[in-house]
PDB file of C-alpha atoms in Angstrom:
ATOM      1  CA  MET A  30      35.914   5.329 -26.762  1.00  0.00           C
ATOM      2  CA  SER A  31      37.710   7.790 -24.526  1.00  0.00           C
ATOM      3  CA  GLN A  32      40.666   6.636 -22.474  1.00  0.00           C
ATOM      4  CA  VAL A  33      39.800   5.091 -19.098  1.00  0.00           C
ATOM      5  CA  ARG A  34      41.423   6.841 -16.173  1.00  0.00           C
ATOM      6  CA  ASP A  35      42.128   4.889 -12.996  1.00  0.00           C
ATOM      7  CA  ALA A  36      39.775   6.311 -10.376  1.00  0.00           C
ATOM      8  CA  VAL A  37      36.028   5.964  -9.875  1.00  0.00           C
ATOM      9  CA  GLU A  38      33.946   7.264  -6.957  1.00  0.00           C
ATOM     10  CA  ILE A  39      31.345   5.044  -5.307  1.00  0.00           C
ATOM     11  CA  ASN A  40      28.314   6.574  -3.575  1.00  0.00           C
ATOM     12  CA  GLU A  41      26.549   4.165  -1.218  1.00  0.00           C
ATOM     13  CA  VAL A  42      22.728   4.276  -1.301  1.00  0.00           C
ATOM     14  CA  VAL A  43      21.715   1.123   0.618  1.00  0.00           C
ATOM     15  CA  LEU A  44      20.388   3.074   3.601  1.00  0.00           C
ATOM     16  CA  ARG A  45      17.961   5.086   1.478  1.00  0.00           C
ATOM     17  CA  ASP A  46      17.291   3.522  -1.908  1.00  0.00           C
ATOM     18  CA  GLY A  47      17.974   0.051  -0.539  1.00  0.00           C
ATOM     19  CA  PHE A  48      15.929   0.040   2.654  1.00  0.00           C
ATOM     20  CA  GLN A  49      13.020   2.114   1.329  1.00  0.00           C
ATOM     21  CA  ASN A  50      11.784  -0.831  -0.717  1.00  0.00           C
ATOM     22  CA  GLU A  51      12.182  -3.537   1.932  1.00  0.00           C
ATOM     23  CA  PRO A  52       9.004  -5.224   3.236  1.00  0.00           C
ATOM     24  CA  GLY A  53      10.125  -4.722   6.835  1.00  0.00           C
ATOM     25  CA  PHE A  54      11.427  -1.743   8.801  1.00  0.00           C
ATOM     26  CA  VAL A  55      15.148  -1.749   9.577  1.00  0.00           C
ATOM     27  CA  THR A  56      15.560  -0.313  13.070  1.00  0.00           C
ATOM     28  CA  THR A  57      17.100   3.094  13.600  1.00  0.00           C
ATOM     29  CA  ALA A  58      19.914   1.584  15.662  1.00  0.00           C
ATOM     30  CA  GLU A  59      20.815  -0.813  12.844  1.00  0.00           C
ATOM     31  CA  LYS A  60      20.793   1.983  10.276  1.00  0.00           C
ATOM     32  CA  ILE A  61      23.133   4.073  12.416  1.00  0.00           C
ATOM     33  CA  ARG A  62      25.449   1.108  13.012  1.00  0.00           C
ATOM     34  CA  LEU A  63      25.593   0.355   9.295  1.00  0.00           C
ATOM     35  CA  ALA A  64      26.089   4.015   8.330  1.00  0.00           C
ATOM     36  CA  ASN A  65      29.049   4.357  10.664  1.00  0.00           C
ATOM     37  CA  ARG A  66      30.642   1.175   9.320  1.00  0.00           C
ATOM     38  CA  ILE A  67      29.981   2.106   5.690  1.00  0.00           C
ATOM     39  CA  ALA A  68      31.733   5.426   6.287  1.00  0.00           C
ATOM     40  CA  LYS A  69      34.965   3.520   6.962  1.00  0.00           C
ATOM     41  CA  THR A  70      34.906   1.492   3.728  1.00  0.00           C
ATOM     42  CA  GLY A  71      36.199   4.269   1.485  1.00  0.00           C
ATOM     43  CA  VAL A  72      32.996   5.247  -0.304  1.00  0.00           C
ATOM     44  CA  ARG A  73      32.740   8.867  -1.407  1.00  0.00           C
ATOM     45  CA  ARG A  74      29.154   9.562  -0.332  1.00  0.00           C
ATOM     46  CA  ILE A  75      26.522   7.935   1.844  1.00  0.00           C
ATOM     47  CA  GLU A  76      22.883   8.659   1.077  1.00  0.00           C
ATOM     48  CA  VAL A  77      21.652   8.370   4.644  1.00  0.00           C
ATOM     49  CA  SER A  78      17.897   8.800   4.223  1.00  0.00           C
ATOM     50  CA  ALA A  79      15.146  10.881   2.636  1.00  0.00           C
ATOM     51  CA  PHE A  80      13.077  13.681   4.114  1.00  0.00           C
ATOM     52  CA  VAL A  81       9.793  12.434   2.731  1.00  0.00           C
ATOM     53  CA  SER A  82       6.366  11.851   4.188  1.00  0.00           C
ATOM     54  CA  PRO A  83       6.338   8.820   6.521  1.00  0.00           C
ATOM     55  CA  LYS A  84       3.019   7.863   4.943  1.00  0.00           C
ATOM     56  CA  ALA A  85       4.615   7.725   1.504  1.00  0.00           C
ATOM     57  CA  ILE A  86       7.752   5.790   2.550  1.00  0.00           C
ATOM     58  CA  PRO A  87       7.342   4.520   6.129  1.00  0.00           C
ATOM     59  CA  ASN A  88      10.719   2.740   6.092  1.00  0.00           C
ATOM     60  CA  LEU A  89      12.452   6.144   6.148  1.00  0.00           C
ATOM     61  CA  ARG A  90      10.371   7.734   8.876  1.00  0.00           C
ATOM     62  CA  ASP A  91      13.393   7.965  11.194  1.00  0.00           C
ATOM     63  CA  ALA A  92      15.580  10.221   9.023  1.00  0.00           C
ATOM     64  CA  GLU A  93      16.248  12.770  11.777  1.00  0.00           C
ATOM     65  CA  GLU A  94      17.173  10.094  14.308  1.00  0.00           C
ATOM     66  CA  VAL A  95      19.582   8.398  11.908  1.00  0.00           C
ATOM     67  CA  PHE A  96      21.369  11.660  11.118  1.00  0.00           C
ATOM     68  CA  ALA A  97      21.593  12.460  14.829  1.00  0.00           C
ATOM     69  CA  GLY A  98      23.343   9.138  15.486  1.00  0.00           C
ATOM     70  CA  LEU A  99      26.043   9.463  12.830  1.00  0.00           C
ATOM     71  CA  VAL A 100      29.714   9.506  13.729  1.00  0.00           C
ATOM     72  CA  ARG A 101      30.789  11.585  10.760  1.00  0.00           C
ATOM     73  CA  GLU A 102      33.890  10.338   9.021  1.00  0.00           C
ATOM     74  CA  PRO A 103      36.176  13.075   7.629  1.00  0.00           C
ATOM     75  CA  GLY A 104      36.085  13.158   3.840  1.00  0.00           C
ATOM     76  CA  VAL A 105      32.717  11.392   3.556  1.00  0.00           C
ATOM     77  CA  ILE A 106      29.767  13.382   2.191  1.00  0.00           C
ATOM     78  CA  TYR A 107      26.479  12.628   3.961  1.00  0.00           C
ATOM     79  CA  THR A 108      23.504  13.214   1.689  1.00  0.00           C
ATOM     80  CA  ALA A 109      19.720  13.002   1.827  1.00  0.00           C
ATOM     81  CA  LEU A 110      16.981  12.968  -0.778  1.00  0.00           C
ATOM     82  CA  VAL A 111      14.694  16.015  -0.602  1.00  0.00           C
ATOM     83  CA  PRO A 112      11.666  15.857  -2.922  1.00  0.00           C
ATOM     84  CA  ASN A 113       9.959  19.130  -1.962  1.00  0.00           C
ATOM     85  CA  GLU A 114      10.090  22.318   0.115  1.00  0.00           C
ATOM     86  CA  ARG A 115       8.689  20.572   3.192  1.00  0.00           C
ATOM     87  CA  GLY A 116      11.737  18.360   3.360  1.00  0.00           C
ATOM     88  CA  VAL A 117      14.427  20.997   2.932  1.00  0.00           C
ATOM     89  CA  GLN A 118      14.039  22.544   6.388  1.00  0.00           C
ATOM     90  CA  ARG A 119      14.397  19.093   7.943  1.00  0.00           C
ATOM     91  CA  ALA A 120      17.565  18.580   5.936  1.00  0.00           C
ATOM     92  CA  ILE A 121      19.017  21.904   7.053  1.00  0.00           C
ATOM     93  CA  GLU A 122      18.303  21.114  10.699  1.00  0.00           C
ATOM     94  CA  CYS A 123      20.045  17.737  10.335  1.00  0.00           C
ATOM     95  CA  ARG A 124      23.186  19.401   8.913  1.00  0.00           C
ATOM     96  CA  VAL A 125      23.321  17.334   5.762  1.00  0.00           C
ATOM     97  CA  ASP A 126      26.351  17.930   3.558  1.00  0.00           C
ATOM     98  CA  GLU A 127      24.379  17.637   0.338  1.00  0.00           C
ATOM     99  CA  VAL A 128      20.747  17.373  -0.692  1.00  0.00           C
ATOM    100  CA  ASN A 129      19.653  15.311  -3.655  1.00  0.00           C
ATOM    101  CA  LEU A 130      16.695  16.735  -5.590  1.00  0.00           C
ATOM    102  CA  VAL A 131      14.808  14.250  -7.756  1.00  0.00           C
ATOM    103  CA  MET A 132      12.423  14.654 -10.648  1.00  0.00           C
ATOM    104  CA  SER A 133      11.304  11.959 -13.074  1.00  0.00           C
ATOM    105  CA  ILE A 134      11.668  13.141 -16.644  1.00  0.00           C
ATOM    106  CA  GLY A 135       8.674  10.940 -17.486  1.00  0.00           C
ATOM    107  CA  GLU A 136       5.621  13.027 -16.553  1.00  0.00           C
ATOM    108  CA  LYS A 137       3.458  10.048 -15.617  1.00  0.00           C
ATOM    109  CA  HIS A 138       6.125   8.566 -13.332  1.00  0.00           C
ATOM    110  CA  ASN A 139       6.705  11.948 -11.696  1.00  0.00           C
ATOM    111  CA  LEU A 140       2.989  12.198 -10.970  1.00  0.00           C
ATOM    112  CA  ARG A 141       2.924   8.743  -9.433  1.00  0.00           C
ATOM    113  CA  ASN A 142       6.241   9.055  -7.575  1.00  0.00           C
ATOM    114  CA  LEU A 143       6.049  12.677  -6.382  1.00  0.00           C
ATOM    115  CA  ARG A 144       2.404  13.585  -7.056  1.00  0.00           C
ATOM    116  CA  MET A 145       3.540  16.570  -9.107  1.00  0.00           C
ATOM    117  CA  THR A 146       3.991  17.468 -12.739  1.00  0.00           C
ATOM    118  CA  CYS A 147       7.532  18.208 -13.865  1.00  0.00           C
ATOM    119  CA  ALA A 148       6.666  21.910 -13.935  1.00  0.00           C
ATOM    120  CA  GLN A 149       5.484  21.693 -10.324  1.00  0.00           C
ATOM    121  CA  SER A 150       8.659  19.851  -9.290  1.00  0.00           C
ATOM    122  CA  LEU A 151      10.832  22.530 -10.874  1.00  0.00           C
ATOM    123  CA  GLU A 152       8.838  25.199  -9.066  1.00  0.00           C
ATOM    124  CA  GLN A 153       9.501  23.355  -5.792  1.00  0.00           C
ATOM    125  CA  PHE A 154      13.201  23.264  -6.650  1.00  0.00           C
ATOM    126  CA  LYS A 155      13.242  27.059  -6.925  1.00  0.00           C
ATOM    127  CA  GLY A 156      11.954  27.311  -3.364  1.00  0.00           C
ATOM    128  CA  ILE A 157      14.447  24.703  -2.154  1.00  0.00           C
ATOM    129  CA  MET A 158      17.387  26.520  -3.757  1.00  0.00           C
ATOM    130  CA  SER A 159      16.231  29.747  -2.141  1.00  0.00           C
ATOM    131  CA  ALA A 160      15.993  28.064   1.269  1.00  0.00           C
ATOM    132  CA  LEU A 161      19.485  26.598   0.877  1.00  0.00           C
ATOM    133  CA  ALA A 162      21.118  29.896  -0.086  1.00  0.00           C
ATOM    134  CA  GLY A 163      23.904  30.711   2.352  1.00  0.00           C
ATOM    135  CA  THR A 164      23.766  27.357   4.173  1.00  0.00           C
ATOM    136  CA  GLY A 165      26.825  25.856   2.479  1.00  0.00           C
ATOM    137  CA  ILE A 166      24.840  22.714   1.654  1.00  0.00           C
ATOM    138  CA  ALA A 167      25.674  21.315  -1.781  1.00  0.00           C
ATOM    139  CA  VAL A 168      22.919  20.333  -4.207  1.00  0.00           C
ATOM    140  CA  ASN A 169      22.773  17.404  -6.630  1.00  0.00           C
ATOM    141  CA  GLY A 170      19.930  17.061  -9.096  1.00  0.00           C
ATOM    142  CA  THR A 171      18.769  13.600 -10.149  1.00  0.00           C
ATOM    143  CA  ILE A 172      16.883  12.960 -13.365  1.00  0.00           C
ATOM    144  CA  ALA A 173      14.899   9.770 -12.785  1.00  0.00           C
ATOM    145  CA  THR A 174      13.673   7.508 -15.615  1.00  0.00           C
ATOM    146  CA  THR A 175      16.373   8.985 -17.881  1.00  0.00           C
ATOM    147  CA  PHE A 176      16.637   5.803 -19.931  1.00  0.00           C
ATOM    148  CA  GLY A 177      12.949   4.914 -19.931  1.00  0.00           C
ATOM    149  CA  CYS A 178       9.687   5.545 -18.087  1.00  0.00           C
ATOM    150  CA  PRO A 179       7.514   2.561 -17.062  1.00  0.00           C
ATOM    151  CA  PHE A 180       4.397   4.379 -18.288  1.00  0.00           C
ATOM    152  CA  GLU A 181       5.694   6.349 -21.297  1.00  0.00           C
ATOM    153  CA  GLY A 182       8.688   4.383 -22.562  1.00  0.00           C
ATOM    154  CA  PRO A 183      11.927   5.947 -23.862  1.00  0.00           C
ATOM    155  CA  GLN A 184      12.418   9.658 -23.314  1.00  0.00           C
ATOM    156  CA  PRO A 185      13.751  11.986 -26.039  1.00  0.00           C
ATOM    157  CA  VAL A 186      17.401  12.906 -25.579  1.00  0.00           C
ATOM    158  CA  GLU A 187      16.442  16.537 -26.134  1.00  0.00           C
ATOM    159  CA  ARG A 188      14.232  16.370 -23.051  1.00  0.00           C
ATOM    160  CA  ILE A 189      17.127  15.088 -20.920  1.00  0.00           C
ATOM    161  CA  LEU A 190      19.371  17.914 -22.133  1.00  0.00           C
ATOM    162  CA  TRP A 191      16.580  20.417 -21.485  1.00  0.00           C
ATOM    163  CA  CYS A 192      16.275  19.116 -17.929  1.00  0.00           C
ATOM    164  CA  ILE A 193      20.018  19.458 -17.297  1.00  0.00           C
ATOM    165  CA  ASP A 194      19.964  23.019 -18.683  1.00  0.00           C
ATOM    166  CA  THR A 195      17.014  23.826 -16.420  1.00  0.00           C
ATOM    167  CA  TYR A 196      18.693  22.310 -13.353  1.00  0.00           C
ATOM    168  CA  ARG A 197      21.857  24.291 -13.984  1.00  0.00           C
ATOM    169  CA  ALA A 198      19.894  27.513 -14.480  1.00  0.00           C
ATOM    170  CA  LEU A 199      18.477  26.944 -10.994  1.00  0.00           C
ATOM    171  CA  GLY A 200      22.009  26.679  -9.573  1.00  0.00           C
ATOM    172  CA  ILE A 201      22.236  22.878  -9.451  1.00  0.00           C
ATOM    173  CA  ASN A 202      25.737  22.057 -10.649  1.00  0.00           C
ATOM    174  CA  ALA A 203      26.014  18.295 -10.088  1.00  0.00           C
ATOM    175  CA  ILE A 204      23.727  15.874 -11.907  1.00  0.00           C
ATOM    176  CA  THR A 205      22.752  12.220 -11.544  1.00  0.00           C
ATOM    177  CA  ILE A 206      21.061  10.408 -14.397  1.00  0.00           C
ATOM    178  CA  ALA A 207      19.092   7.398 -13.189  1.00  0.00           C
ATOM    179  CA  ASP A 208      18.045   4.187 -14.891  1.00  0.00           C
ATOM    180  CA  THR A 209      15.178   3.954 -12.428  1.00  0.00           C
ATOM    181  CA  ILE A 210      13.536   0.873 -13.917  1.00  0.00           C
ATOM    182  CA  GLY A 211      16.626  -0.875 -15.249  1.00  0.00           C
ATOM    183  CA  VAL A 212      15.926  -0.704 -18.976  1.00  0.00           C
ATOM    184  CA  ALA A 213      19.193   0.856 -20.154  1.00  0.00           C
ATOM    185  CA  ASN A 214      21.632  -1.039 -22.352  1.00  0.00           C
ATOM    186  CA  PRO A 215      25.358  -0.336 -22.804  1.00  0.00           C
ATOM    187  CA  ARG A 216      25.069   1.312 -26.219  1.00  0.00           C
ATOM    188  CA  GLN A 217      22.260   3.551 -24.991  1.00  0.00           C
ATOM    189  CA  VAL A 218      24.295   4.489 -21.912  1.00  0.00           C
ATOM    190  CA  SER A 219      27.313   5.219 -24.084  1.00  0.00           C
ATOM    191  CA  ARG A 220      25.316   7.472 -26.411  1.00  0.00           C
ATOM    192  CA  MET A 221      23.552   9.306 -23.587  1.00  0.00           C
ATOM    193  CA  THR A 222      26.609   9.951 -21.422  1.00  0.00           C
ATOM    194  CA  SER A 223      28.713  10.945 -24.435  1.00  0.00           C
ATOM    195  CA  LEU A 224      26.099  13.476 -25.519  1.00  0.00           C
ATOM    196  CA  ILE A 225      25.705  14.918 -22.034  1.00  0.00           C
ATOM    197  CA  ARG A 226      29.447  15.290 -21.602  1.00  0.00           C
ATOM    198  CA  LYS A 227      29.695  16.908 -25.039  1.00  0.00           C
ATOM    199  CA  HIS A 228      27.119  19.545 -24.071  1.00  0.00           C
ATOM    200  CA  HIS A 229      28.283  19.906 -20.441  1.00  0.00           C
ATOM    201  CA  GLU A 230      31.980  19.095 -20.378  1.00  0.00           C
ATOM    202  CA  ASP A 231      32.510  20.564 -16.893  1.00  0.00           C
ATOM    203  CA  LEU A 232      29.489  18.850 -15.332  1.00  0.00           C
ATOM    204  CA  PRO A 233      30.035  16.457 -12.389  1.00  0.00           C
ATOM    205  CA  LEU A 234      27.959  13.514 -13.615  1.00  0.00           C
ATOM    206  CA  THR A 235      26.869  10.473 -11.606  1.00  0.00           C
ATOM    207  CA  LEU A 236      25.152   7.373 -12.943  1.00  0.00           C
ATOM    208  CA  HIS A 237      22.478   5.610 -10.882  1.00  0.00           C
ATOM    209  CA  LEU A 238      21.887   2.117 -12.261  1.00  0.00           C
ATOM    210  CA  HIS A 239      19.369  -0.587 -11.458  1.00  0.00           C
ATOM    211  CA  ASN A 240      20.077  -4.204 -12.314  1.00  0.00           C
ATOM    212  CA  THR A 241      16.518  -5.147 -13.199  1.00  0.00           C
ATOM    213  CA  ARG A 242      17.560  -6.894 -16.412  1.00  0.00           C
ATOM    214  CA  ASP A 243      21.114  -7.869 -15.414  1.00  0.00           C
ATOM    215  CA  MET A 244      22.849  -5.179 -17.488  1.00  0.00           C
ATOM    216  CA  ALA A 245      24.029  -2.776 -14.786  1.00  0.00           C
ATOM    217  CA  LEU A 246      27.697  -3.816 -14.712  1.00  0.00           C
ATOM    218  CA  ALA A 247      27.951  -3.641 -18.506  1.00  0.00           C
ATOM    219  CA  ASN A 248      26.240  -0.248 -18.410  1.00  0.00           C
ATOM    220  CA  ALA A 249      28.735   0.978 -15.811  1.00  0.00           C
ATOM    221  CA  LEU A 250      31.688   0.028 -18.020  1.00  0.00           C
ATOM    222  CA  ALA A 251      30.081   1.743 -21.008  1.00  0.00           C
ATOM    223  CA  ALA A 252      29.721   4.930 -18.957  1.00  0.00           C
ATOM    224  CA  ILE A 253      33.305   4.731 -17.709  1.00  0.00           C
ATOM    225  CA  ASP A 254      34.520   4.472 -21.297  1.00  0.00           C
ATOM    226  CA  GLU A 255      32.740   7.790 -21.931  1.00  0.00           C
ATOM    227  CA  GLY A 256      34.353   9.491 -18.936  1.00  0.00           C
ATOM    228  CA  VAL A 257      31.810   9.005 -16.120  1.00  0.00           C
ATOM    229  CA  ARG A 258      33.645   8.716 -12.801  1.00  0.00           C
ATOM    230  CA  SER A 259      30.887   8.576 -10.177  1.00  0.00           C
ATOM    231  CA  PHE A 260      28.341   5.808  -9.508  1.00  0.00           C
ATOM    232  CA  ASP A 261      25.596   5.155  -6.989  1.00  0.00           C
ATOM    233  CA  ALA A 262      25.485   1.578  -5.716  1.00  0.00           C
ATOM    234  CA  SER A 263      23.791  -0.449  -2.986  1.00  0.00           C
ATOM    235  CA  ILE A 264      25.431  -3.088  -0.805  1.00  0.00           C
ATOM    236  CA  GLY A 265      23.919  -6.475  -1.600  1.00  0.00           C
ATOM    237  CA  GLY A 266      22.210  -5.068  -4.686  1.00  0.00           C
ATOM    238  CA  ILE A 267      18.980  -4.298  -2.833  1.00  0.00           C
ATOM    239  CA  GLY A 268      16.571  -1.474  -3.534  1.00  0.00           C
ATOM    240  CA  GLY A 269      14.167  -0.265  -6.142  1.00  0.00           C
ATOM    241  CA  CYS A 270      11.533   2.355  -6.732  1.00  0.00           C
ATOM    242  CA  PRO A 271       8.215   1.696  -4.941  1.00  0.00           C
ATOM    243  CA  TYR A 272       6.400   3.521  -7.768  1.00  0.00           C
ATOM    244  CA  ALA A 273       7.954   1.702 -10.723  1.00  0.00           C
ATOM    245  CA  PRO A 274       6.360  -1.696 -11.424  1.00  0.00           C
ATOM    246  CA  GLY A 275       8.939  -4.472 -11.711  1.00  0.00           C
ATOM    247  CA  ALA A 276      11.930  -2.295 -10.842  1.00  0.00           C
ATOM    248  CA  THR A 277      14.247  -4.410  -8.732  1.00  0.00           C
ATOM    249  CA  GLY A 278      17.514  -3.652  -7.005  1.00  0.00           C
ATOM    250  CA  ASN A 279      20.351  -1.225  -7.563  1.00  0.00           C
ATOM    251  CA  ILE A 280      23.708  -2.133  -9.009  1.00  0.00           C
ATOM    252  CA  CYS A 281      25.456  -4.115  -6.276  1.00  0.00           C
ATOM    253  CA  THR A 282      28.290  -2.227  -4.560  1.00  0.00           C
ATOM    254  CA  GLU A 283      30.580  -5.189  -3.986  1.00  0.00           C
ATOM    255  CA  ASP A 284      30.014  -6.573  -7.494  1.00  0.00           C
ATOM    256  CA  LEU A 285      30.741  -3.167  -9.043  1.00  0.00           C
ATOM    257  CA  VAL A 286      33.858  -2.582  -6.938  1.00  0.00           C
ATOM    258  CA  HIS A 287      35.120  -6.109  -7.640  1.00  0.00           C
ATOM    259  CA  MET A 288      34.654  -5.672 -11.397  1.00  0.00           C
ATOM    260  CA  LEU A 289      36.393  -2.295 -11.407  1.00  0.00           C
ATOM    261  CA  HIS A 290      39.333  -3.571  -9.378  1.00  0.00           C
ATOM    262  CA  GLN A 291      39.664  -6.555 -11.714  1.00  0.00           C
ATOM    263  CA  CYS A 292      39.777  -4.106 -14.622  1.00  0.00           C
ATOM    264  CA  GLY A 293      42.531  -2.107 -12.942  1.00  0.00           C
ATOM    265  CA  ILE A 294      40.252   0.811 -12.044  1.00  0.00           C
ATOM    266  CA  SER A 295      40.697   2.029  -8.494  1.00  0.00           C
ATOM    267  CA  THR A 296      37.811   3.064  -6.262  1.00  0.00           C
ATOM    268  CA  GLY A 297      39.418   3.638  -2.871  1.00  0.00           C
ATOM    269  CA  VAL A 298      36.873   1.179  -1.467  1.00  0.00           C
ATOM    270  CA  ASP A 299      37.875  -1.661   0.864  1.00  0.00           C
ATOM    271  CA  LEU A 300      36.143  -4.566  -0.893  1.00  0.00           C
ATOM    272  CA  ASP A 301      36.608  -6.968   2.035  1.00  0.00           C
ATOM    273  CA  ALA A 302      34.894  -4.504   4.393  1.00  0.00           C
ATOM    274  CA  VAL A 303      31.952  -4.149   2.013  1.00  0.00           C
ATOM    275  CA  LEU A 304      31.695  -7.922   1.641  1.00  0.00           C
ATOM    276  CA  ASP A 305      31.571  -8.283   5.426  1.00  0.00           C
ATOM    277  CA  LEU A 306      28.645  -5.866   5.538  1.00  0.00           C
ATOM    278  CA  SER A 307      26.881  -7.609   2.659  1.00  0.00           C
ATOM    279  CA  ALA A 308      27.230 -10.993   4.370  1.00  0.00           C
ATOM    280  CA  GLU A 309      25.314  -9.658   7.379  1.00  0.00           C
ATOM    281  CA  LEU A 310      22.370  -8.209   5.475  1.00  0.00           C
ATOM    282  CA  PRO A 311      20.438 -11.439   4.763  1.00  0.00           C
ATOM    283  CA  ASP A 312      19.988 -12.083   8.484  1.00  0.00           C
ATOM    284  CA  LEU A 313      19.026  -8.457   9.067  1.00  0.00           C
ATOM    285  CA  LEU A 314      16.506  -8.343   6.214  1.00  0.00           C
ATOM    286  CA  GLY A 315      15.260 -11.916   6.380  1.00  0.00           C
ATOM    287  CA  HIS A 316      15.964 -12.872   2.767  1.00  0.00           C
ATOM    288  CA  GLU A 317      18.779 -13.604   0.339  1.00  0.00           C
ATOM    289  CA  LEU A 318      20.357 -10.767  -1.625  1.00  0.00           C
ATOM    290  CA  PRO A 319      21.024 -10.649  -5.381  1.00  0.00           C
ATOM    291  CA  GLY A 320      24.757  -9.842  -5.157  1.00  0.00           C
ATOM    292  CA  TYR A 321      27.170 -12.402  -6.628  1.00  0.00           C
ATOM    293  CA  VAL A 322      30.647 -11.808  -5.209  1.00  0.00           C
ATOM    294  CA  VAL A 323      29.554 -12.245  -1.600  1.00  0.00           C
ATOM    295  CA  LYS A 324      28.389 -15.772  -2.532  1.00  0.00           C
ATOM    296  CA  ALA A 325      31.112 -16.842  -4.959  1.00  0.00           C
ATOM    297  CA  GLY A 326      34.073 -14.949  -3.518  1.00  0.00           C
ATOM    298  CA  THR A 327      36.464 -12.729  -5.441  1.00  0.00           C
ATOM    299  CA  SER A 328      38.196 -13.865  -8.594  1.00  0.00           C
ATOM    300  CA  GLU A 329      41.356 -14.494  -6.584  1.00  0.00           C
ATOM    301  CA  ARG A 330      39.653 -17.106  -4.439  1.00  0.00           C
ATOM    302  CA  LEU A 331      41.468 -20.462  -4.527  1.00  0.00           C
ATOM    303  CA  TYR A 332      40.294 -23.871  -3.377  1.00  0.00           C
ATOM    304  CA  ALA A 333      42.168 -26.812  -1.879  1.00  0.00           C
TER     305      ALA A 333
END
């Protein structure tokens, strides 16, 4: 294992990947209030929303309004998911700092999630990159179902490397690999991230983990041991892909930050501030959340 350095970046995705899968609509005012508070917790990025069809994901139909209400915190990168050319103009008008392009490496999941083949998605990406030229907006490319597709099973490593090569040829120079359905295990994560970093040593690499089978924290540590320094996470551990059967929430922000701090790995995140936000979400969403630390307290908690 490579030596663990002492800094990891946390990218908060509760507003997009978290709320998109909720049964009820979180009001625009609440999203703006949460976004502005999250920006003060020390996270590196906030994925604010997605410029997708309101028919496909009605919970994110207010993307423009949420961006308009932001009080932008210096040093925080405000991102949005853009699945196709129709969404990129909306993103430009909203002055996003970074767009996140997503393609499922599993063909069948890409068809169900985006209604396109992988070849069609890549063709869309060409148009998006052309539209973004000269805007100063950064681009991150996500490879969904990297560790397994719900319809096709495990994906060949060669296909993942091909996808990264293709993304980079398009001008996408930051990559996220996503365990969309939560099937990854620590040894698989270690092998995959090690291989990617071997082939693309200079590549900014983010890991997007789901905790569907309660392995996300272990997977995060495995990735850190291989040099990954950037993770998506969702406050409360909510979220999931609407087009992946059985895929439950993201890795929980406060649980991840707590574990890293206990291991002596800094994140720059104010854990108490995140816990305060997490404690409010059950009332807002109308159900309990899967996160642990907000219920049990930190490891330093003492009792009379």
